[in-house]
Amino acid sequence: MKVLYTAEALATGEGRDGQARTSDGKLEVKLASPVELGGNGEGTNPEQLFAAGYGACFHSALRVVARRQKADVSDSSVRAKVDFGANGQGGYGLGVHLEVSLPKVDAATAQALVEAAHQVCPYSNATRGNIEVELTVVEAAA
């Protein structure tokens, strides 16, 4: 792979109950386990950060694919949901649900764009074969 950019962040403290900061200082967050996992929920958690990153990255890939196909993806959005759970082998795993809204294209075009974006998106390429990623078009033009 020809590296085009490297992001860097440092996590300190107590892991899920610590803090994280990017090397450029543009992102600095307090981390806290969610209440559902026994934490106090008073900070963000790695799954939320992953959801935000994946959603933004997928949306960008979707826009690239749409531009190539001259499809109107204005007013589009991607909601990313990241599941955390026991994997049945003594460890933990993740699952992702991406809900894509493409109100200006028909359902067939929307589905084709989502599938094409899934082949382009770096997060999709990194997770493919490792975790389940469910893609759903939640809105398209009639």
Coordinates of C-alpha atoms in Angstrom, one line a residue:
M1 CA 0.0 0.0 0.0
K2 CA 1.3 3.5 -0.9
V3 CA 0.6 5.5 2.3
L4 CA -1.1 8.8 1.6
Y5 CA -1.7 9.9 5.2
T6 CA -1.2 8.6 8.7
A7 CA -3.5 9.5 11.6
E8 CA -2.0 9.2 15.1
A9 CA -3.7 9.1 18.5
L10 CA -2.5 8.3 22.0
A11 CA -4.8 6.6 24.5
T12 CA -3.8 6.9 28.2
G13 CA -5.4 6.2 31.6
E14 CA -7.5 3.2 32.2
G15 CA -8.2 2.1 28.6
R16 CA -12.0 2.4 28.1
D17 CA -12.0 4.8 31.1
G18 CA -9.1 7.0 30.1
Q19 CA -8.6 9.6 27.5
A20 CA -7.5 9.8 23.9
R21 CA -5.8 12.6 22.0
T22 CA -4.7 13.0 18.4
S23 CA -1.1 14.1 17.7
D24 CA -2.3 17.4 16.2
G25 CA -4.5 18.1 19.2
K26 CA -7.7 18.5 17.1
L27 CA -9.4 15.7 18.9
E28 CA -9.2 15.2 22.7
V29 CA -11.8 13.0 24.4
K30 CA -12.6 11.6 27.8
L31 CA -13.3 7.9 27.5
A32 CA -15.8 6.0 29.6
S33 CA -17.5 2.7 29.3
P34 CA -21.2 2.9 28.5
V35 CA -23.7 2.3 31.2
E36 CA -24.8 -0.9 29.3
L37 CA -21.3 -2.3 29.9
G38 CA -21.2 -1.3 33.6
G39 CA -19.5 2.1 33.1
N40 CA -20.7 5.6 34.1
G41 CA -21.2 6.7 30.5
E42 CA -19.7 10.1 31.2
G43 CA -17.4 10.1 28.2
T44 CA -17.3 8.7 24.7
N45 CA -16.3 5.1 24.0
P46 CA -14.3 3.4 21.3
E47 CA -17.4 2.0 19.5
Q48 CA -18.8 5.6 19.2
L49 CA -15.5 6.8 17.7
F50 CA -15.5 3.8 15.3
A51 CA -19.1 4.5 14.3
A52 CA -18.3 8.2 13.6
G53 CA -15.2 7.3 11.6
Y54 CA -16.8 4.5 9.6
G55 CA -19.9 6.6 8.9
A56 CA -17.9 9.6 7.7
C57 CA -15.5 7.4 5.6
F58 CA -18.4 5.5 4.0
H59 CA -20.2 8.7 3.2
S60 CA -17.1 10.0 1.5
A61 CA -16.7 6.8 -0.5
L62 CA -20.4 7.0 -1.5
R63 CA -19.9 10.6 -2.8
V64 CA -16.8 9.5 -4.8
V65 CA -18.8 6.7 -6.4
A66 CA -21.8 8.9 -7.1
R67 CA -19.6 11.6 -8.7
R68 CA -18.1 9.0 -11.0
Q69 CA -21.7 7.8 -12.0
K70 CA -23.1 11.4 -12.1
A71 CA -25.7 10.5 -9.5
D72 CA -27.2 13.2 -7.2
V73 CA -26.4 12.3 -3.6
S74 CA -27.1 15.8 -2.2
D75 CA -29.0 15.5 1.1
S76 CA -27.5 12.0 1.6
S77 CA -26.5 10.6 5.0
V78 CA -24.9 7.6 6.6
R79 CA -25.9 6.4 10.1
A80 CA -23.3 3.9 11.5
K81 CA -24.3 1.6 14.3
V82 CA -21.5 -0.4 16.0
D83 CA -22.5 -3.4 18.1
F84 CA -20.2 -4.7 20.8
G85 CA -20.6 -8.2 22.2
A86 CA -19.1 -11.5 23.4
N87 CA -17.8 -13.6 20.5
G88 CA -18.5 -17.0 22.2
Q89 CA -14.7 -17.8 22.3
G90 CA -13.8 -15.8 25.5
G91 CA -13.3 -12.5 23.6
Y92 CA -15.3 -9.7 22.2
G93 CA -16.3 -8.7 18.7
L94 CA -18.0 -5.9 16.8
G95 CA -20.7 -5.7 14.2
V96 CA -21.6 -2.8 12.0
H97 CA -24.9 -1.6 10.5
L98 CA -24.7 1.2 8.0
E99 CA -28.0 2.9 7.2
V100 CA -27.8 5.0 4.1
S101 CA -30.3 7.7 3.0
L102 CA -30.2 8.7 -0.7
P103 CA -33.4 10.7 -1.2
K104 CA -32.6 12.0 -4.7
V105 CA -31.9 8.6 -6.4
D106 CA -34.2 5.6 -7.1
A107 CA -34.0 2.5 -5.0
A108 CA -32.0 0.4 -7.5
T109 CA -29.5 3.2 -8.1
A110 CA -29.2 3.7 -4.3
Q111 CA -28.5 0.1 -3.7
A112 CA -25.9 0.0 -6.5
L113 CA -24.1 3.1 -5.1
V114 CA -24.0 1.6 -1.6
E115 CA -22.6 -1.6 -2.9
A116 CA -20.0 0.2 -4.9
A117 CA -19.1 2.5 -2.0
H118 CA -18.6 -0.7 0.1
Q119 CA -15.8 -1.8 -2.3
V120 CA -14.1 1.7 -2.2
C121 CA -14.4 2.6 1.5
P122 CA -11.1 2.0 3.5
Y123 CA -13.1 1.0 6.6
S124 CA -15.1 -1.5 4.6
N125 CA -12.0 -2.9 3.1
A126 CA -10.3 -3.2 6.5
T127 CA -13.3 -4.9 8.1
R128 CA -14.3 -7.2 5.2
G129 CA -14.1 -10.8 6.3
N130 CA -13.4 -9.8 9.9
I131 CA -16.7 -8.5 11.2
E132 CA -20.3 -8.5 9.8
V133 CA -21.2 -5.3 8.1
E134 CA -24.9 -4.9 7.2
L135 CA -25.8 -2.3 4.5
T136 CA -29.3 -0.9 4.3
V137 CA -30.8 1.8 2.1
V138 CA -33.3 3.4 4.4
E139 CA -34.5 6.1 2.0
A140 CA -34.5 6.5 -1.7
A141 CA -36.6 8.4 -4.2
A142 CA -39.8 6.8 -5.3

